Short mmCIF file of C-alpha atoms in Angstrom, two decimals:
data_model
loop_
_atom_site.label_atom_id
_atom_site.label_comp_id
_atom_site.label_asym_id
_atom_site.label_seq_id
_atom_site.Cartn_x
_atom_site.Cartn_y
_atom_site.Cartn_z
CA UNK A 3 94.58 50.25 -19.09
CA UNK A 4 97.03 47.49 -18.77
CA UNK A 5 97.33 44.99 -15.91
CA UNK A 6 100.80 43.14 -14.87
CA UNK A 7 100.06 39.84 -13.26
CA UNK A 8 102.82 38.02 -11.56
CA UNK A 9 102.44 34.39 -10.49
CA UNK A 10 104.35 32.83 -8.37
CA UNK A 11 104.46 29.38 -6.79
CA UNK A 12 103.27 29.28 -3.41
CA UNK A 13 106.77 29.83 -0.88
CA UNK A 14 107.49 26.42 0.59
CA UNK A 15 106.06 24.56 -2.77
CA UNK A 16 109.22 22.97 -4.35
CA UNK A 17 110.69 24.77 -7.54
CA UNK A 18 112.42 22.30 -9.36
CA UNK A 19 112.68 24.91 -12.44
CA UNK A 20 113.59 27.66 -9.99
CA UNK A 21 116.39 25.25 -8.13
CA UNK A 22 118.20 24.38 -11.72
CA UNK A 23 118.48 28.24 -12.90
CA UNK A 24 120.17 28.59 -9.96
CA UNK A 25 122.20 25.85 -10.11
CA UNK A 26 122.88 27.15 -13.80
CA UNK A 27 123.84 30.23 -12.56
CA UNK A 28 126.36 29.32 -9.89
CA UNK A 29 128.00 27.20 -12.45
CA UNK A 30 128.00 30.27 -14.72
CA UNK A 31 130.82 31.55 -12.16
CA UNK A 32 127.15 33.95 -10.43
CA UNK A 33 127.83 34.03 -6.45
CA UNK A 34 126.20 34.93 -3.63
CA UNK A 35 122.47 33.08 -5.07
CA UNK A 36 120.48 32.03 -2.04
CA UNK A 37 117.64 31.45 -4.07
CA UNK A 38 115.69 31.46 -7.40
CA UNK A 39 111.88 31.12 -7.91
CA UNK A 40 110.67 31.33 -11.38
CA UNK A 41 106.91 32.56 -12.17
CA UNK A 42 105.41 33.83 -14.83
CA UNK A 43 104.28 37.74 -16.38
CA UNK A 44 100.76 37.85 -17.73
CA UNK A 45 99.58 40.80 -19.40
CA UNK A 46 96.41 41.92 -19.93
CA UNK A 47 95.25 45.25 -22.45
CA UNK A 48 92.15 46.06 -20.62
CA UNK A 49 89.45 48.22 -21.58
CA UNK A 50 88.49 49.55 -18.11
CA UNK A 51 89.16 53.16 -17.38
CA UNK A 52 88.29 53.04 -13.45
CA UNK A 53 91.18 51.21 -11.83
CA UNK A 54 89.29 49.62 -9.29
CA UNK A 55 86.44 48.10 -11.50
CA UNK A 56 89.61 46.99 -13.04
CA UNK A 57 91.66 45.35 -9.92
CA UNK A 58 88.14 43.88 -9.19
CA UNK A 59 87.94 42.11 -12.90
CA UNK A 60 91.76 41.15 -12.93
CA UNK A 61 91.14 39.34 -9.47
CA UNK A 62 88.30 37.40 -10.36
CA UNK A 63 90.34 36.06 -13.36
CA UNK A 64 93.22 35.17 -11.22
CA UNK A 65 90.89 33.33 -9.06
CA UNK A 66 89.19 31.64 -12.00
CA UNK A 67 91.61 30.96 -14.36
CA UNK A 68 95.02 32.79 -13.95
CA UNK A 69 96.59 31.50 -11.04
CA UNK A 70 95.61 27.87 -8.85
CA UNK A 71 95.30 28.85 -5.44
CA UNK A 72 96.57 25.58 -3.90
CA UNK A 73 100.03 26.40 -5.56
CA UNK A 74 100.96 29.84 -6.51
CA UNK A 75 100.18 33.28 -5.22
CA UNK A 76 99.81 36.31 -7.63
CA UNK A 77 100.08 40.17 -7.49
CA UNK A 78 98.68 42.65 -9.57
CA UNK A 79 100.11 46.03 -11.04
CA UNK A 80 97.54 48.36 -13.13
CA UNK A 81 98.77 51.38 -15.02
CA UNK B 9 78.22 -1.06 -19.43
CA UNK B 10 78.17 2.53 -21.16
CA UNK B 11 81.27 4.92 -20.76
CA UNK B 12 82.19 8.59 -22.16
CA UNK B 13 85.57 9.46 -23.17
CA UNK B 14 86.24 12.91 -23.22
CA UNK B 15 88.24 14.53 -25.99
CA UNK B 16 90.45 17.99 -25.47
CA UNK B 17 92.40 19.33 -28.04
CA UNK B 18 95.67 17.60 -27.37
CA UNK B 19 94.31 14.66 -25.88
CA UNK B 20 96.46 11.62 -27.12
CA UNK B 21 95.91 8.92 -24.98
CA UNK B 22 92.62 8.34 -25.86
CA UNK B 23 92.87 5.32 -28.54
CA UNK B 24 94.55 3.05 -26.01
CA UNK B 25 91.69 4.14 -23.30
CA UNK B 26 88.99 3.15 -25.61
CA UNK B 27 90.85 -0.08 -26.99
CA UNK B 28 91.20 -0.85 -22.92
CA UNK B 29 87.64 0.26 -22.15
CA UNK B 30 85.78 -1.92 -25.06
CA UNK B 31 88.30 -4.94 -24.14
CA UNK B 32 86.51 -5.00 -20.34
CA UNK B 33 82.95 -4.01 -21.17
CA UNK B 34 82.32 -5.37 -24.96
CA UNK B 35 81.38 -1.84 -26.54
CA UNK B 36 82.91 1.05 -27.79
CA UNK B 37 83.01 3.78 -25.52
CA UNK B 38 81.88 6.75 -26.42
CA UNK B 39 83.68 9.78 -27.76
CA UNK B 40 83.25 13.43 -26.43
CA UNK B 41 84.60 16.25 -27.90
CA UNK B 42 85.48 19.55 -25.37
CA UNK B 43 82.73 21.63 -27.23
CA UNK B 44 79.79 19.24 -26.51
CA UNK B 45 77.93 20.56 -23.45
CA UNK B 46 75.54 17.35 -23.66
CA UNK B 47 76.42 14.03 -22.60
CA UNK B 48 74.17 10.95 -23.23
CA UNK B 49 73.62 8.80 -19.78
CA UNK B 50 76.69 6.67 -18.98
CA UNK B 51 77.84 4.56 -16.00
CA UNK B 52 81.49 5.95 -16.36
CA UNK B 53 83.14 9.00 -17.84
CA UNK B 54 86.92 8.95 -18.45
CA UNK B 55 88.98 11.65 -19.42
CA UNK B 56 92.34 10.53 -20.92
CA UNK B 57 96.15 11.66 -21.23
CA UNK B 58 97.93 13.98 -23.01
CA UNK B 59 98.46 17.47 -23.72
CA UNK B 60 94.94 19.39 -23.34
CA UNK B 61 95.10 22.59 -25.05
CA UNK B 62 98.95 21.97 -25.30
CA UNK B 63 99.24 22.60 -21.46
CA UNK B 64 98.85 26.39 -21.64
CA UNK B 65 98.55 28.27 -19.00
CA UNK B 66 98.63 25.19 -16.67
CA UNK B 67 98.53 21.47 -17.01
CA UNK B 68 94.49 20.75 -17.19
CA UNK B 69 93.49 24.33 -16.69
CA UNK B 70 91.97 25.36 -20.02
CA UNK B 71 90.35 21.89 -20.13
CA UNK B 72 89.28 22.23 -16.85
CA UNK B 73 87.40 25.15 -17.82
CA UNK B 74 86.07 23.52 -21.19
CA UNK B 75 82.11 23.61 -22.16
CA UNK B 76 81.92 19.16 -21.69
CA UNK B 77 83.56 20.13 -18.20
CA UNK B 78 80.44 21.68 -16.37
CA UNK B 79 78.69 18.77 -17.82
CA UNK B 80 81.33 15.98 -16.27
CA UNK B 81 81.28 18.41 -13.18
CA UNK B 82 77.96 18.63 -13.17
CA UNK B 83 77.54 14.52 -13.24
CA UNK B 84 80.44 13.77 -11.06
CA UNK B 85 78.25 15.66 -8.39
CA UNK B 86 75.34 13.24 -8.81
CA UNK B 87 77.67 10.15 -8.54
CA UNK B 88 78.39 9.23 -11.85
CA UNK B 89 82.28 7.29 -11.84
CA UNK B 90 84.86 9.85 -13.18
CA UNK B 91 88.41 8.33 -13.85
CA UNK B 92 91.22 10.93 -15.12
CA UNK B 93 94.44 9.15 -16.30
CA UNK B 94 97.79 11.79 -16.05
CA UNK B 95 96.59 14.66 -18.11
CA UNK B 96 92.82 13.42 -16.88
CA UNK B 97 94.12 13.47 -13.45
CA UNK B 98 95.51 17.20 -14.08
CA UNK B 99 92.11 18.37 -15.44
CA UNK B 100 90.00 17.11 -11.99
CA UNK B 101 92.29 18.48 -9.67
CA UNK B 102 92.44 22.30 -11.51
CA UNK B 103 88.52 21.40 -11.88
CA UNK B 104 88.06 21.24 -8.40
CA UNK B 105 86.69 17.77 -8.17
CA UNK B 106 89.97 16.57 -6.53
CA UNK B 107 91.92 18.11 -4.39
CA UNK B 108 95.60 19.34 -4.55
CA UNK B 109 97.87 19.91 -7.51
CA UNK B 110 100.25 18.35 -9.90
CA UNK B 111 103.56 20.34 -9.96
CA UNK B 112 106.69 19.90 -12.50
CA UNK B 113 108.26 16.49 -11.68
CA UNK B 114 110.86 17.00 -9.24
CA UNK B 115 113.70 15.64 -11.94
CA UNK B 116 112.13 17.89 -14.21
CA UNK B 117 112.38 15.16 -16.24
CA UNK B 118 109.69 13.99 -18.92
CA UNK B 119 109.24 10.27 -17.37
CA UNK B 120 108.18 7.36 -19.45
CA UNK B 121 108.92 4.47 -17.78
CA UNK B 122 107.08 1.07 -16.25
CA UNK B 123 106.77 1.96 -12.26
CA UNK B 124 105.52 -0.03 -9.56
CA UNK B 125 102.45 1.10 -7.45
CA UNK B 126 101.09 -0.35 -3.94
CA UNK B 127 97.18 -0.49 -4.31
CA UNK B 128 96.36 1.39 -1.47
CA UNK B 129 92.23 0.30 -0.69
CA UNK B 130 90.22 -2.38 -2.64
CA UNK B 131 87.08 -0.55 -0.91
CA UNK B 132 85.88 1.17 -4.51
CA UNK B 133 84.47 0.82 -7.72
CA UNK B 134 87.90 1.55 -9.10
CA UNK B 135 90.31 -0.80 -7.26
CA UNK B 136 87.92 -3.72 -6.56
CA UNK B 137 89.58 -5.72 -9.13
CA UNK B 138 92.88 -5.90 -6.57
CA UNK B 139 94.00 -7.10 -3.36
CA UNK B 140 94.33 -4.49 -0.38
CA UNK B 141 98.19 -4.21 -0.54
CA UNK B 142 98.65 -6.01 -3.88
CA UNK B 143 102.08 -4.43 -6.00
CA UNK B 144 101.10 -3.67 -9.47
CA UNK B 145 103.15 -2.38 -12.22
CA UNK B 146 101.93 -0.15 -14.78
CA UNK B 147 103.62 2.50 -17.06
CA UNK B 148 104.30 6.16 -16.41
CA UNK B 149 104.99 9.21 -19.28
CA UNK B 150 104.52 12.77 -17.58
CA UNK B 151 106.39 15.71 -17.01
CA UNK B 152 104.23 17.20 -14.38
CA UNK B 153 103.36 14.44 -11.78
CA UNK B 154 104.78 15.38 -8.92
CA UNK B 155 101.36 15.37 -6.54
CA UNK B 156 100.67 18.25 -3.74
CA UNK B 157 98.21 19.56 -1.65
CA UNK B 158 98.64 21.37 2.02
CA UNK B 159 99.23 19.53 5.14
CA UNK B 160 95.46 19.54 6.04
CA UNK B 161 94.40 18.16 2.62
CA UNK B 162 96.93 15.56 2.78
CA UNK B 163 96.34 14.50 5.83
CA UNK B 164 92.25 14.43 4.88
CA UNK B 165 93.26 12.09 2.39
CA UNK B 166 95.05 10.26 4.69
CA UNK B 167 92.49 9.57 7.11
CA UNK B 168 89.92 9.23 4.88
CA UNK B 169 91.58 6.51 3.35
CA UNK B 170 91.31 8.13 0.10
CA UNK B 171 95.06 7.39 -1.86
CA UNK B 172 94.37 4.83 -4.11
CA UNK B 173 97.87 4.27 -5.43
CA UNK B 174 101.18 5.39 -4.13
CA UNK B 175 104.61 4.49 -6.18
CA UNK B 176 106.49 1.77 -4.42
CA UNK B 177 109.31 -0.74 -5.70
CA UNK B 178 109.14 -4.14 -6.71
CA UNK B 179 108.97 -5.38 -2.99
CA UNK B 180 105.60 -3.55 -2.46
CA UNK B 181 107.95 -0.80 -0.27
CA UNK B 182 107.22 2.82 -0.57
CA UNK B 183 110.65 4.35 -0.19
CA UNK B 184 111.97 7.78 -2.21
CA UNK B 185 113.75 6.22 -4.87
CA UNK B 186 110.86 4.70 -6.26
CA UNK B 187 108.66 8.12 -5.77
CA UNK B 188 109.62 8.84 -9.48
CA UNK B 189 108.09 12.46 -9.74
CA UNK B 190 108.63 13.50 -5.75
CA UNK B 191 104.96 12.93 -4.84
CA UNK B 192 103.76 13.76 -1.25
CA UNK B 193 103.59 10.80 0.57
CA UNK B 194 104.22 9.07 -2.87
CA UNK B 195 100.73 9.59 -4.19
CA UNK B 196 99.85 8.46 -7.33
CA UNK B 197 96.40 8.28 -7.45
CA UNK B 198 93.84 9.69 -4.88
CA UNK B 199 90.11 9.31 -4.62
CA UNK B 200 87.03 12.38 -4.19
CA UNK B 201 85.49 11.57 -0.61
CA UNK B 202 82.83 9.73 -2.17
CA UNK B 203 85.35 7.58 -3.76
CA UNK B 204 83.52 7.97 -7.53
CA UNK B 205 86.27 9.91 -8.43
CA UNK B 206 89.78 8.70 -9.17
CA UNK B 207 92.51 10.32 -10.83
CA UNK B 208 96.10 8.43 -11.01
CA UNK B 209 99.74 9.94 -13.20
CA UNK B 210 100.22 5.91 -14.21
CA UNK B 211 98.53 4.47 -17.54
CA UNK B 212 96.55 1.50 -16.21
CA UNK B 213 95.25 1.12 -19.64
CA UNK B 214 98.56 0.56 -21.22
CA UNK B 215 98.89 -2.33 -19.36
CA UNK B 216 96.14 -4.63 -20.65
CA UNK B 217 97.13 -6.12 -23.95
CA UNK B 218 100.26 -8.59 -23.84
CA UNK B 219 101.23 -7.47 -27.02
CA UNK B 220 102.36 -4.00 -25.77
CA UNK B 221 105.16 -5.35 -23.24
CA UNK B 222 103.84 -3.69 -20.36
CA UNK B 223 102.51 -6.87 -18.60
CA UNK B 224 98.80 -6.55 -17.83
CA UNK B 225 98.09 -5.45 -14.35
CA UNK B 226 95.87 -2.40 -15.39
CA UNK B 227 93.03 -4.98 -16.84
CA UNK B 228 91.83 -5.19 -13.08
CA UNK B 229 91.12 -1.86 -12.85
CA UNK B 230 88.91 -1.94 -15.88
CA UNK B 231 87.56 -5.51 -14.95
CA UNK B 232 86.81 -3.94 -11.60
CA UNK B 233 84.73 -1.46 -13.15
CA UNK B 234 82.31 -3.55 -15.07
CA UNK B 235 81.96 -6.16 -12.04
CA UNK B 236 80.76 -2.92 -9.90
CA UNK B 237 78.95 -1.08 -11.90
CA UNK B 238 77.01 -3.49 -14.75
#
């Protein structure tokens, strides 16, 4: 089984990275950019079978390791 | 006076730290490497700057999660003094032993500069060695300084008294051009609520010896140290 975590900062934390590839964009000639937030894709090759055993696992990593709760939110997509 | 530095893969800070650390107490520190899980009894562990475990994931979050880090945990709880300089200051906060976060600097810059910091309290083991007030000016080099926390945590550490350092200009003024990263309310260093914790971005002990042109306002940090706890 395979889990898809997304992290993401936190909405209202500032995005410096997120504010100059959209900057880079609208320079690129790109309109109608309100705007960008850049996170990050983790993948995981799990060897779970039962998907919520799995979602169970996956969130205790996120809260552990994976993510830092005072900044950035994550999601989680098994399959 | 006995202290621990600890060592991450990646750490590179750490020779100027110990150089600073034997010039205040008279003995060479000790050196801890991430693996160890043991550490002999100190009066002060310090975990240096630099890259731990090349910044993956997170600044400070592999270290933070590091076999020698249940141990500093573990001690910090019982009130042994734990100073993290930049990268240090990164580990404590994704360690949980101080609050908030260190995000990308708001420049996105890599900043290596001398800045100027207002020493917030004299009240602790760490800042003794200054006046209430006093400007001091000290280096910075760090790409991911820019200090946050929510509302309610800043305004804990407001209350409490517990920011030790917040970036100013010459005149002592906190004002946003001299907030080099983009710091909430400027911080640059805050303490734990017991105050035996610091963490600070700036490199107080790069600014002991003369001979590295970086004046020598971070010896009364150190100094500070010994006088409260030998």
């Amino acid at each position: 089984m395979k889990a898809r975590i997304h992290v993401k900062l936190k909405p209202g934390v500032l995005d410096p990275q997120g504010k100059a590839i959209g900057n880079a964009l609208r320079s690129l000639g790109f309109t109608g950019i309100d705007e960008v937030r850049q996170g990050k894709l983790i993948e995981l090759d799990l060897a779970d079978t039962d998907p919520q055993s799995a979602r169970a696992r996956v969130e205790a990593m996120c809260r552990t390791l994976l993510a830092n709760p005072v900044i950035e939110d994550y999601a989680i997509e098994l399959g | 006076m006995n202290t621990a530095v600890v060592i991450f893969p990646g750490s590179n800070r750490e020779r100027d730290l110990c150089l600073a650390l034997k010039r205040a107490t008279g003995r060479d520190p000790l050196c801890v490497w991430h693996r160890d899980s043991e550490l002999p009894s100190v009066d002060l562990i310090v975990l240096p700057g630099g890259f731990a475990y090349g910044d993956y994931l997170r600044c400070g979050a592999m270290a933070a999660h590091s076999p020698i880090m249940r141990e500093v945990k573990a001690r910090a709880e019982r009130g042994t003094p734990v100073l993290g300089i930049c990268n240090g200051f990164q580990v404590l906060t994704e360690a949980g032993l101080l609050p908030g976060a260190l995000l990308t600097n708001r420049t996105l810059n890599f900043i290596c500069r001398d800045v100027h910091l207002r020493v917030e309290t004299n009240q602790t083991i760490f800042t003794c060695g200054y006046a209430a007030g006093q400007t001091i000016r000290v280096p910075v080099a760090h790409h991911d300084g820019n200090y946050t926390a929510d509302e309610a945590t800043l305004d804990e550490l407001e209350d409490r008294g517990l920011v030790a350092f917040r970036y100013c200009n010459a005149a002592g003024e906190i004002d946003d051009d001299a907030n080099v990263n983009g710091s909430a309310h400027a911080i640059a260093g805050i303490f734990n609520r017991g105050r035996t914790v610091l963490g600070l971005m700036p490199h107080p002990e790069d600014a002991t010896d003369p001979l590295m042109g970086c004046g020598t306002d971070g010896s009364a940090l150190f100094a500070g140290l010994v006088g409260a706890l030998q």
